[in-house]
Amino acid sequence: MNNNDVMSDILLRLPLKDLVGCKCVCKWWNTLISDPIFKLNYSLRNPQYNISGFFLQKFLYLELHSKLLFFPCEGRVDAAPKPSLSFIEDDKGVCIQHSCNGLLICSSFRCGEEDRKYYICKPTTKQYFPLPNLECRTVFGISIAYDPNRSPHYKIVSICDSYLSKNHRQIKIYSPVTGSWKPSGKPFTVPEEDMLFNRGVFWNGSLHWIGMGNLALRFDPETELMLTMPMPPTQRKPGYFGESGGHLLLVEAYGPLTAGFDIMEMKADYSGWFVKYHLNLDQVARQCQAIERANRLSILHIVHNHVEGVDESFIVIHVPGEFVSFKLRDYSFMDLQTNNHVDSGLGLWYSWEGVYPYTNTFFYL
């Protein structure tokens, strides 16, 4: 056993917060802790840090910070991050803009774009880092592209306005390696219909955006290519768009979701969508009075999960005054665990556009 092995064995026994601090002691310790094999061994040795779930964000009138809840879906409930961004020091308040594999993009809250600051942060360790200013008038969306299985480095992709016209957009990419923003390619045009650039979804190495019409886009941050992808050929509005377990999922609303809906999945080769699940909410309503009496509902989160060959995927929905979760296979209900106080009397209405999936990966800023 050499000196590296001895020191690694010692470092493996430290709590995560102390381990993060050890990176600053010397280059040797920093190299040991940053090694992918060490990260894997630390994760296996410390399952108490394993947690995945989702943040739920709502903006309240005159409140400096957005209201946050966190719902664990897998792992240890006591490992869940605190539903607060108060560790980020910003006198204008802070809100979440995007999430990806354990990292959050946050920004100043109550201010104009010219005063807005952006941060990359990890809530479980309360680390954050301010990003350089984006030299543009309007940021239509900002997203993280990070796959720890492919690279230890993340990239941040912003969709900004362009000097060419109001219908042109310019992509800018931030890399922690260079520590700066750079424009990617030439400005591109978008149609009059609204594109949801503020709801980018990272899947299959690319960021994906859908719109209120038939246009959908995907961008590969490595090749810096922007491509289109097919959408179902019907007029609709998005009822849910997200990724889980390596699957890109979509729900389209053709009418009230209380009548039932299809959960569609994108094929790996982008050749089209197929129906993964069809939900008959009449069957669910027979077991849940909250759904039976609801005149509206929204989808918050879908978790694609298989355990020993058995489909254990489930969905989380919001009906007035209540959060409900059930398995997609047999409609059996599940308890939603949370460390938060959920005040159903506030009358807040949540939707998938205020949901930010979170998985506590072994990563430090």
mmCIF file of C-alpha atoms in Angstrom:
data_model
loop_
_atom_site.group_PDB
_atom_site.id
_atom_site.type_symbol
_atom_site.label_atom_id
_atom_site.label_comp_id
_atom_site.label_asym_id
_atom_site.label_seq_id
_atom_site.Cartn_x
_atom_site.Cartn_y
_atom_site.Cartn_z
ATOM 1 C CA MET A 1 0.000 0.000 0.000
ATOM 2 C CA ASN A 2 1.544 3.317 -1.091
ATOM 3 C CA ASN A 3 1.042 6.805 0.334
ATOM 4 C CA ASN A 4 -1.828 7.538 -2.095
ATOM 5 C CA ASP A 5 -3.717 4.454 -0.937
ATOM 6 C CA VAL A 6 -3.221 5.314 2.741
ATOM 7 C CA MET A 7 -4.356 8.927 2.319
ATOM 8 C CA SER A 8 -7.319 7.895 0.151
ATOM 9 C CA ASP A 9 -8.444 5.477 2.829
ATOM 10 C CA ILE A 10 -8.342 8.277 5.402
ATOM 11 C CA LEU A 11 -10.199 10.731 3.175
ATOM 12 C CA LEU A 12 -12.922 8.173 2.447
ATOM 13 C CA ARG A 13 -13.883 8.245 6.133
ATOM 14 C CA LEU A 14 -14.516 12.009 6.294
ATOM 15 C CA PRO A 15 -17.968 13.652 6.214
ATOM 16 C CA LEU A 16 -18.736 15.274 2.870
ATOM 17 C CA LYS A 17 -18.469 18.863 4.151
ATOM 18 C CA ASP A 18 -15.028 18.205 5.657
ATOM 19 C CA LEU A 19 -13.936 16.382 2.517
ATOM 20 C CA VAL A 20 -14.805 19.384 0.349
ATOM 21 C CA GLY A 21 -12.663 21.578 2.600
ATOM 22 C CA CYS A 22 -9.727 19.174 2.255
ATOM 23 C CA LYS A 23 -9.497 19.953 -1.453
ATOM 24 C CA CYS A 24 -8.057 23.348 -0.529
ATOM 25 C CA VAL A 25 -5.325 21.970 1.758
ATOM 26 C CA CYS A 26 -2.842 20.959 -0.939
ATOM 27 C CA LYS A 27 -2.596 19.881 -4.582
ATOM 28 C CA TRP A 28 -2.015 16.254 -3.587
ATOM 29 C CA TRP A 29 -5.270 15.979 -1.644
ATOM 30 C CA ASN A 30 -7.133 17.860 -4.367
ATOM 31 C CA THR A 31 -5.881 15.360 -6.977
ATOM 32 C CA LEU A 32 -6.857 12.364 -4.834
ATOM 33 C CA ILE A 33 -10.365 13.673 -4.094
ATOM 34 C CA SER A 34 -10.976 14.664 -7.732
ATOM 35 C CA ASP A 35 -10.151 11.208 -9.061
ATOM 36 C CA PRO A 36 -13.262 9.477 -10.577
ATOM 37 C CA ILE A 37 -12.437 6.184 -8.835
ATOM 38 C CA PHE A 38 -12.243 7.953 -5.464
ATOM 39 C CA LYS A 39 -15.625 9.613 -6.128
ATOM 40 C CA LEU A 40 -17.181 6.227 -6.917
ATOM 41 C CA ASN A 41 -15.703 4.602 -3.818
ATOM 42 C CA TYR A 42 -16.864 7.501 -1.635
ATOM 43 C CA SER A 43 -20.412 7.250 -2.985
ATOM 44 C CA LEU A 44 -20.513 3.488 -2.324
ATOM 45 C CA ARG A 45 -19.121 3.926 1.170
ATOM 46 C CA ASN A 46 -21.474 6.783 2.072
ATOM 47 C CA PRO A 47 -25.009 5.901 0.896
ATOM 48 C CA GLN A 48 -26.389 8.455 3.377
ATOM 49 C CA TYR A 49 -25.589 11.135 0.805
ATOM 50 C CA ASN A 50 -27.660 9.455 -1.921
ATOM 51 C CA ILE A 51 -30.862 11.342 -2.628
ATOM 52 C CA SER A 52 -32.930 12.218 -5.669
ATOM 53 C CA GLY A 53 -36.155 14.138 -5.909
ATOM 54 C CA PHE A 54 -37.336 17.516 -7.073
ATOM 55 C CA PHE A 55 -37.501 21.127 -5.979
ATOM 56 C CA LEU A 56 -40.857 22.841 -6.328
ATOM 57 C CA GLN A 57 -40.667 26.602 -6.792
ATOM 58 C CA LYS A 58 -43.359 29.258 -6.525
ATOM 59 C CA PHE A 59 -43.050 33.029 -6.578
ATOM 60 C CA LEU A 60 -44.879 34.940 -3.860
ATOM 61 C CA TYR A 61 -45.857 38.577 -4.074
ATOM 62 C CA LEU A 62 -43.375 40.891 -2.306
ATOM 63 C CA GLU A 63 -41.299 37.947 -1.005
ATOM 64 C CA LEU A 64 -37.547 38.393 -1.580
ATOM 65 C CA HIS A 65 -36.875 34.676 -2.141
ATOM 66 C CA SER A 66 -38.943 32.195 -4.124
ATOM 67 C CA LYS A 67 -40.887 29.650 -2.066
ATOM 68 C CA LEU A 68 -39.206 26.229 -2.275
ATOM 69 C CA LEU A 69 -40.295 22.730 -1.329
ATOM 70 C CA PHE A 70 -38.232 19.562 -1.797
ATOM 71 C CA PHE A 71 -39.789 16.133 -2.337
ATOM 72 C CA PRO A 72 -37.455 13.100 -2.118
ATOM 73 C CA CYS A 73 -38.226 10.308 -4.589
ATOM 74 C CA GLU A 74 -35.368 7.894 -3.889
ATOM 75 C CA GLY A 75 -32.664 7.554 -1.238
ATOM 76 C CA ARG A 76 -32.405 8.868 2.299
ATOM 77 C CA VAL A 77 -34.906 11.551 3.282
ATOM 78 C CA ASP A 78 -32.459 12.993 5.833
ATOM 79 C CA ALA A 79 -29.948 13.540 3.005
ATOM 80 C CA ALA A 80 -32.326 15.897 1.203
ATOM 81 C CA PRO A 81 -31.043 19.430 0.617
ATOM 82 C CA LYS A 82 -32.607 22.232 2.626
ATOM 83 C CA PRO A 83 -35.355 23.965 0.635
ATOM 84 C CA SER A 84 -33.606 27.330 0.823
ATOM 85 C CA LEU A 85 -31.240 29.369 -1.310
ATOM 86 C CA SER A 86 -30.426 31.826 1.461
ATOM 87 C CA PHE A 87 -26.774 30.656 1.485
ATOM 88 C CA ILE A 88 -26.346 32.598 -1.792
ATOM 89 C CA GLU A 89 -25.608 36.190 -0.846
ATOM 90 C CA ASP A 90 -27.653 38.416 -3.142
ATOM 91 C CA ASP A 91 -29.575 41.426 -1.836
ATOM 92 C CA LYS A 92 -32.113 41.051 -4.673
ATOM 93 C CA GLY A 93 -33.102 37.534 -3.627
ATOM 94 C CA VAL A 94 -32.455 34.288 -5.498
ATOM 95 C CA CYS A 95 -34.511 31.823 -7.540
ATOM 96 C CA ILE A 96 -33.770 28.612 -9.476
ATOM 97 C CA GLN A 97 -33.470 28.821 -13.251
ATOM 98 C CA HIS A 98 -32.439 25.247 -14.137
ATOM 99 C CA SER A 99 -31.190 21.985 -12.645
ATOM 100 C CA CYS A 100 -29.137 19.081 -13.968
ATOM 101 C CA ASN A 101 -27.586 16.099 -12.164
ATOM 102 C CA GLY A 102 -26.992 17.729 -8.795
ATOM 103 C CA LEU A 103 -26.222 21.260 -9.957
ATOM 104 C CA LEU A 104 -28.498 24.298 -9.986
ATOM 105 C CA ILE A 105 -28.397 27.498 -11.996
ATOM 106 C CA CYS A 106 -29.801 30.295 -9.856
ATOM 107 C CA SER A 107 -30.181 33.996 -10.473
ATOM 108 C CA SER A 108 -31.039 37.275 -8.813
ATOM 109 C CA PHE A 109 -34.760 37.424 -8.297
ATOM 110 C CA ARG A 110 -36.421 40.837 -8.153
ATOM 111 C CA CYS A 111 -34.464 42.970 -10.620
ATOM 112 C CA GLY A 112 -34.115 43.823 -14.291
ATOM 113 C CA GLU A 113 -31.885 41.874 -16.648
ATOM 114 C CA GLU A 114 -29.165 44.523 -16.508
ATOM 115 C CA ASP A 115 -28.768 43.913 -12.734
ATOM 116 C CA ARG A 116 -29.306 40.163 -12.740
ATOM 117 C CA LYS A 117 -26.505 37.894 -11.550
ATOM 118 C CA TYR A 118 -26.284 34.176 -12.300
ATOM 119 C CA TYR A 119 -24.829 31.481 -10.051
ATOM 120 C CA ILE A 120 -23.908 27.814 -10.361
ATOM 121 C CA CYS A 121 -24.524 26.094 -7.037
ATOM 122 C CA LYS A 122 -24.771 22.780 -5.218
ATOM 123 C CA PRO A 123 -27.359 23.008 -2.414
ATOM 124 C CA THR A 124 -26.273 19.930 -0.432
ATOM 125 C CA THR A 125 -22.824 21.452 0.217
ATOM 126 C CA LYS A 126 -24.039 25.097 0.029
ATOM 127 C CA GLN A 127 -21.350 25.917 -2.508
ATOM 128 C CA TYR A 128 -21.985 28.538 -5.140
ATOM 129 C CA PHE A 129 -19.989 30.426 -7.731
ATOM 130 C CA PRO A 130 -21.011 33.633 -9.527
ATOM 131 C CA LEU A 131 -20.855 33.503 -13.317
ATOM 132 C CA PRO A 132 -19.394 36.263 -15.496
ATOM 133 C CA ASN A 133 -21.894 38.792 -16.800
ATOM 134 C CA LEU A 134 -23.802 37.891 -19.953
ATOM 135 C CA GLU A 135 -23.406 40.766 -22.366
ATOM 136 C CA CYS A 136 -26.921 40.867 -23.803
ATOM 137 C CA ARG A 137 -30.213 42.665 -23.252
ATOM 138 C CA THR A 138 -32.440 39.599 -22.700
ATOM 139 C CA VAL A 139 -31.767 36.053 -21.524
ATOM 140 C CA PHE A 140 -34.612 33.850 -22.763
ATOM 141 C CA GLY A 141 -33.270 30.744 -21.031
ATOM 142 C CA ILE A 142 -30.189 29.386 -19.282
ATOM 143 C CA SER A 143 -29.481 25.665 -18.803
ATOM 144 C CA ILE A 144 -26.823 23.309 -17.431
ATOM 145 C CA ALA A 145 -25.416 20.461 -19.519
ATOM 146 C CA TYR A 146 -23.716 18.005 -17.161
ATOM 147 C CA ASP A 147 -23.326 14.240 -17.365
ATOM 148 C CA PRO A 148 -20.923 12.956 -14.671
ATOM 149 C CA ASN A 149 -20.680 9.619 -16.486
ATOM 150 C CA ARG A 150 -19.203 11.339 -19.549
ATOM 151 C CA SER A 151 -17.156 14.206 -18.172
ATOM 152 C CA PRO A 152 -16.269 15.818 -14.819
ATOM 153 C CA HIS A 153 -16.961 19.231 -16.390
ATOM 154 C CA TYR A 154 -20.289 20.967 -16.885
ATOM 155 C CA LYS A 155 -21.253 23.570 -19.476
ATOM 156 C CA ILE A 156 -23.873 26.293 -19.264
ATOM 157 C CA VAL A 157 -25.901 27.233 -22.338
ATOM 158 C CA SER A 158 -27.782 30.529 -22.542
ATOM 159 C CA ILE A 159 -30.268 31.641 -25.189
ATOM 160 C CA CYS A 160 -29.864 35.391 -25.640
ATOM 161 C CA ASP A 161 -31.298 38.076 -27.859
ATOM 162 C CA SER A 162 -29.519 39.062 -31.074
ATOM 163 C CA TYR A 163 -28.766 42.389 -32.696
ATOM 164 C CA LEU A 164 -30.190 41.092 -36.005
ATOM 165 C CA SER A 165 -33.900 41.162 -35.115
ATOM 166 C CA LYS A 166 -36.433 40.394 -32.384
ATOM 167 C CA ASN A 167 -36.914 36.890 -33.870
ATOM 168 C CA HIS A 168 -33.207 36.009 -33.794
ATOM 169 C CA ARG A 169 -31.496 34.264 -30.887
ATOM 170 C CA GLN A 170 -27.810 33.851 -30.039
ATOM 171 C CA ILE A 171 -26.440 30.858 -28.124
ATOM 172 C CA LYS A 172 -23.658 31.529 -25.630
ATOM 173 C CA ILE A 173 -21.723 28.828 -23.782
ATOM 174 C CA TYR A 174 -19.885 29.062 -20.472
ATOM 175 C CA SER A 175 -17.160 26.551 -19.591
ATOM 176 C CA PRO A 176 -15.496 26.379 -16.143
ATOM 177 C CA VAL A 177 -12.284 25.427 -17.965
ATOM 178 C CA THR A 178 -12.074 28.828 -19.678
ATOM 179 C CA GLY A 179 -14.084 30.724 -17.076
ATOM 180 C CA SER A 180 -15.810 32.836 -19.723
ATOM 181 C CA TRP A 181 -18.773 33.003 -22.093
ATOM 182 C CA LYS A 182 -18.363 32.549 -25.830
ATOM 183 C CA PRO A 183 -20.894 32.850 -28.668
ATOM 184 C CA SER A 184 -21.738 29.562 -30.391
ATOM 185 C CA GLY A 185 -22.428 29.733 -34.102
ATOM 186 C CA LYS A 186 -24.448 32.389 -35.848
ATOM 187 C CA PRO A 187 -27.771 33.788 -34.591
ATOM 188 C CA PHE A 188 -30.761 31.613 -35.501
ATOM 189 C CA THR A 189 -34.397 32.505 -36.065
ATOM 190 C CA VAL A 190 -37.381 31.334 -34.060
ATOM 191 C CA PRO A 191 -41.037 31.556 -35.167
ATOM 192 C CA GLU A 192 -43.599 33.807 -33.576
ATOM 193 C CA GLU A 193 -44.859 30.953 -31.395
ATOM 194 C CA ASP A 194 -43.398 30.843 -27.908
ATOM 195 C CA MET A 195 -40.396 28.554 -27.386
ATOM 196 C CA LEU A 196 -39.917 27.420 -23.791
ATOM 197 C CA PHE A 197 -36.201 28.200 -23.645
ATOM 198 C CA ASN A 198 -36.563 28.614 -19.879
ATOM 199 C CA ARG A 199 -37.435 24.900 -19.578
ATOM 200 C CA GLY A 200 -34.484 23.151 -21.203
ATOM 201 C CA VAL A 201 -34.208 19.383 -20.610
ATOM 202 C CA PHE A 202 -30.825 17.624 -20.710
ATOM 203 C CA TRP A 203 -30.994 14.137 -22.224
ATOM 204 C CA ASN A 204 -28.762 11.981 -24.406
ATOM 205 C CA GLY A 205 -25.922 14.519 -24.210
ATOM 206 C CA SER A 206 -28.046 17.386 -25.562
ATOM 207 C CA LEU A 207 -30.353 20.121 -24.337
ATOM 208 C CA HIS A 208 -33.943 20.025 -25.620
ATOM 209 C CA TRP A 209 -36.637 22.684 -25.878
ATOM 210 C CA ILE A 210 -40.252 22.507 -26.978
ATOM 211 C CA GLY A 211 -42.648 25.284 -27.914
ATOM 212 C CA MET A 212 -46.333 26.039 -27.834
ATOM 213 C CA GLY A 213 -46.580 24.977 -31.505
ATOM 214 C CA ASN A 214 -44.978 22.208 -33.538
ATOM 215 C CA LEU A 215 -41.337 23.290 -33.270
ATOM 216 C CA ALA A 216 -38.855 21.519 -30.984
ATOM 217 C CA LEU A 217 -35.085 21.994 -30.852
ATOM 218 C CA ARG A 218 -32.053 20.144 -29.514
ATOM 219 C CA PHE A 219 -28.525 21.440 -29.019
ATOM 220 C CA ASP A 220 -25.354 19.417 -28.489
ATOM 221 C CA PRO A 221 -22.913 21.509 -26.381
ATOM 222 C CA GLU A 222 -19.932 19.420 -27.534
ATOM 223 C CA THR A 223 -20.459 19.691 -31.297
ATOM 224 C CA GLU A 224 -22.341 23.005 -30.893
ATOM 225 C CA LEU A 225 -24.974 21.911 -33.416
ATOM 226 C CA MET A 226 -28.609 23.008 -33.203
ATOM 227 C CA LEU A 227 -31.089 20.568 -34.754
ATOM 228 C CA THR A 228 -34.850 20.183 -34.862
ATOM 229 C CA MET A 229 -36.716 17.161 -33.518
ATOM 230 C CA PRO A 230 -40.199 15.893 -34.377
ATOM 231 C CA MET A 231 -43.304 16.652 -32.359
ATOM 232 C CA PRO A 232 -46.694 14.910 -32.446
ATOM 233 C CA PRO A 233 -48.590 16.414 -35.430
ATOM 234 C CA THR A 234 -51.519 17.911 -33.525
ATOM 235 C CA GLN A 235 -52.367 21.271 -32.010
ATOM 236 C CA ARG A 236 -51.805 21.112 -28.266
ATOM 237 C CA LYS A 237 -50.122 22.703 -25.299
ATOM 238 C CA PRO A 238 -47.418 21.048 -23.174
ATOM 239 C CA GLY A 239 -48.677 19.363 -20.031
ATOM 240 C CA TYR A 240 -45.245 18.049 -19.032
ATOM 241 C CA PHE A 241 -41.757 17.792 -20.532
ATOM 242 C CA GLY A 242 -38.866 16.187 -18.685
ATOM 243 C CA GLU A 243 -36.242 13.460 -18.373
ATOM 244 C CA SER A 244 -36.014 10.533 -15.977
ATOM 245 C CA GLY A 245 -33.785 7.476 -15.905
ATOM 246 C CA GLY A 246 -32.419 8.123 -19.389
ATOM 247 C CA HIS A 247 -35.867 8.656 -20.960
ATOM 248 C CA LEU A 248 -37.253 11.866 -22.509
ATOM 249 C CA LEU A 249 -40.959 12.139 -21.647
ATOM 250 C CA LEU A 250 -43.766 14.376 -22.908
ATOM 251 C CA VAL A 251 -47.413 14.900 -22.025
ATOM 252 C CA GLU A 252 -49.584 16.983 -24.317
ATOM 253 C CA ALA A 253 -52.854 18.524 -23.162
ATOM 254 C CA TYR A 254 -55.650 18.422 -25.726
ATOM 255 C CA GLY A 255 -58.241 19.285 -23.079
ATOM 256 C CA PRO A 256 -58.569 19.012 -19.300
ATOM 257 C CA LEU A 257 -55.982 16.575 -17.907
ATOM 258 C CA THR A 258 -58.665 15.306 -15.519
ATOM 259 C CA ALA A 259 -60.027 13.273 -18.454
ATOM 260 C CA GLY A 260 -56.815 11.229 -18.711
ATOM 261 C CA PHE A 261 -53.731 11.560 -20.878
ATOM 262 C CA ASP A 262 -50.869 9.769 -22.635
ATOM 263 C CA ILE A 263 -47.247 9.836 -21.463
ATOM 264 C CA MET A 264 -45.066 9.714 -24.575
ATOM 265 C CA GLU A 265 -41.391 8.842 -24.887
ATOM 266 C CA MET A 266 -38.909 9.974 -27.537
ATOM 267 C CA LYS A 267 -37.117 7.204 -29.437
ATOM 268 C CA ALA A 268 -33.357 7.107 -28.906
ATOM 269 C CA ASP A 269 -32.707 7.903 -32.585
ATOM 270 C CA TYR A 270 -35.101 10.905 -32.534
ATOM 271 C CA SER A 271 -37.309 9.313 -35.170
ATOM 272 C CA GLY A 272 -40.477 10.075 -33.220
ATOM 273 C CA TRP A 273 -42.570 9.689 -30.088
ATOM 274 C CA PHE A 274 -44.484 6.636 -28.890
ATOM 275 C CA VAL A 275 -47.067 6.181 -26.140
ATOM 276 C CA LYS A 276 -45.337 4.805 -23.048
ATOM 277 C CA TYR A 277 -48.352 4.911 -20.716
ATOM 278 C CA HIS A 278 -52.020 5.755 -21.082
ATOM 279 C CA LEU A 279 -53.558 7.025 -17.859
ATOM 280 C CA ASN A 280 -57.247 6.550 -17.134
ATOM 281 C CA LEU A 281 -57.862 8.915 -14.253
ATOM 282 C CA ASP A 282 -61.358 7.543 -13.672
ATOM 283 C CA GLN A 283 -59.713 4.456 -12.186
ATOM 284 C CA VAL A 284 -57.411 6.576 -10.049
ATOM 285 C CA ALA A 285 -60.263 8.827 -8.885
ATOM 286 C CA ARG A 286 -62.147 5.849 -7.431
ATOM 287 C CA GLN A 287 -59.338 5.503 -4.883
ATOM 288 C CA CYS A 288 -58.653 9.199 -4.256
ATOM 289 C CA GLN A 289 -61.316 11.734 -3.333
ATOM 290 C CA ALA A 290 -58.972 14.647 -4.054
ATOM 291 C CA ILE A 291 -58.743 13.617 -7.714
ATOM 292 C CA GLU A 292 -62.423 12.683 -7.902
ATOM 293 C CA ARG A 293 -63.560 16.166 -6.879
ATOM 294 C CA ALA A 294 -60.804 18.061 -8.722
ATOM 295 C CA ASN A 295 -61.793 20.212 -11.671
ATOM 296 C CA ARG A 296 -58.169 20.664 -12.646
ATOM 297 C CA LEU A 297 -54.806 19.039 -12.040
ATOM 298 C CA SER A 298 -51.211 19.482 -13.106
ATOM 299 C CA ILE A 299 -48.377 17.012 -13.591
ATOM 300 C CA LEU A 300 -45.340 17.841 -11.488
ATOM 301 C CA HIS A 301 -42.878 14.996 -11.983
ATOM 302 C CA ILE A 302 -42.581 11.573 -13.615
ATOM 303 C CA VAL A 303 -39.987 9.070 -12.368
ATOM 304 C CA HIS A 304 -39.010 6.256 -14.735
ATOM 305 C CA ASN A 305 -37.793 3.391 -12.558
ATOM 306 C CA HIS A 306 -37.327 -0.365 -12.965
ATOM 307 C CA VAL A 307 -36.370 -2.555 -9.987
ATOM 308 C CA GLU A 308 -35.242 -6.117 -10.761
ATOM 309 C CA GLY A 309 -37.210 -6.113 -13.998
ATOM 310 C CA VAL A 310 -40.404 -4.733 -12.416
ATOM 311 C CA ASP A 311 -41.757 -1.381 -13.596
ATOM 312 C CA GLU A 312 -41.911 0.848 -10.512
ATOM 313 C CA SER A 313 -42.329 4.136 -12.408
ATOM 314 C CA PHE A 314 -44.601 6.702 -10.779
ATOM 315 C CA ILE A 315 -46.088 10.140 -11.273
ATOM 316 C CA VAL A 316 -46.591 13.096 -8.934
ATOM 317 C CA ILE A 317 -49.564 15.362 -9.615
ATOM 318 C CA HIS A 318 -51.012 18.434 -7.966
ATOM 319 C CA VAL A 319 -54.709 18.942 -7.391
ATOM 320 C CA PRO A 320 -56.131 21.895 -5.431
ATOM 321 C CA GLY A 321 -54.803 21.660 -1.882
ATOM 322 C CA GLU A 322 -53.017 18.321 -2.258
ATOM 323 C CA PHE A 323 -50.058 16.476 -3.811
ATOM 324 C CA VAL A 324 -50.756 12.917 -4.999
ATOM 325 C CA SER A 325 -48.374 10.201 -6.215
ATOM 326 C CA PHE A 326 -49.166 6.787 -7.699
ATOM 327 C CA LYS A 327 -47.487 4.051 -9.719
ATOM 328 C CA LEU A 328 -48.084 4.026 -13.452
ATOM 329 C CA ARG A 329 -48.180 0.227 -13.601
ATOM 330 C CA ASP A 330 -51.182 -0.424 -11.362
ATOM 331 C CA TYR A 331 -52.288 3.007 -10.030
ATOM 332 C CA SER A 332 -51.337 2.074 -6.480
ATOM 333 C CA PHE A 333 -50.806 5.144 -4.312
ATOM 334 C CA MET A 334 -47.505 6.127 -2.722
ATOM 335 C CA ASP A 335 -46.636 8.314 0.266
ATOM 336 C CA LEU A 336 -44.799 11.502 -0.608
ATOM 337 C CA GLN A 337 -42.106 12.005 1.992
ATOM 338 C CA THR A 338 -40.791 15.478 2.634
ATOM 339 C CA ASN A 339 -38.937 17.427 5.301
ATOM 340 C CA ASN A 340 -40.973 20.507 4.422
ATOM 341 C CA HIS A 341 -44.168 21.902 5.859
ATOM 342 C CA VAL A 342 -46.700 21.894 3.020
ATOM 343 C CA ASP A 343 -49.388 24.475 3.691
ATOM 344 C CA SER A 344 -52.353 23.465 1.550
ATOM 345 C CA GLY A 345 -54.277 26.495 2.779
ATOM 346 C CA LEU A 346 -52.106 28.912 0.793
ATOM 347 C CA GLY A 347 -54.022 28.132 -2.379
ATOM 348 C CA LEU A 348 -50.828 27.994 -4.430
ATOM 349 C CA TRP A 349 -51.027 26.352 -7.831
ATOM 350 C CA TYR A 350 -47.954 24.412 -8.976
ATOM 351 C CA SER A 351 -47.102 23.060 -12.423
ATOM 352 C CA TRP A 352 -44.240 21.202 -14.115
ATOM 353 C CA GLU A 353 -42.736 24.555 -15.143
ATOM 354 C CA GLY A 354 -41.874 25.184 -11.485
ATOM 355 C CA VAL A 355 -40.264 21.750 -10.927
ATOM 356 C CA TYR A 356 -36.487 21.225 -10.858
ATOM 357 C CA PRO A 357 -35.329 17.570 -10.625
ATOM 358 C CA TYR A 358 -32.338 17.030 -8.360
ATOM 359 C CA THR A 359 -29.908 14.136 -7.868
ATOM 360 C CA ASN A 360 -27.091 14.495 -5.368
ATOM 361 C CA THR A 361 -24.047 13.611 -7.458
ATOM 362 C CA PHE A 362 -20.566 13.638 -5.941
ATOM 363 C CA PHE A 363 -19.423 16.999 -7.298
ATOM 364 C CA TYR A 364 -17.775 20.105 -5.875
ATOM 365 C CA LEU A 365 -17.490 23.578 -7.319
#
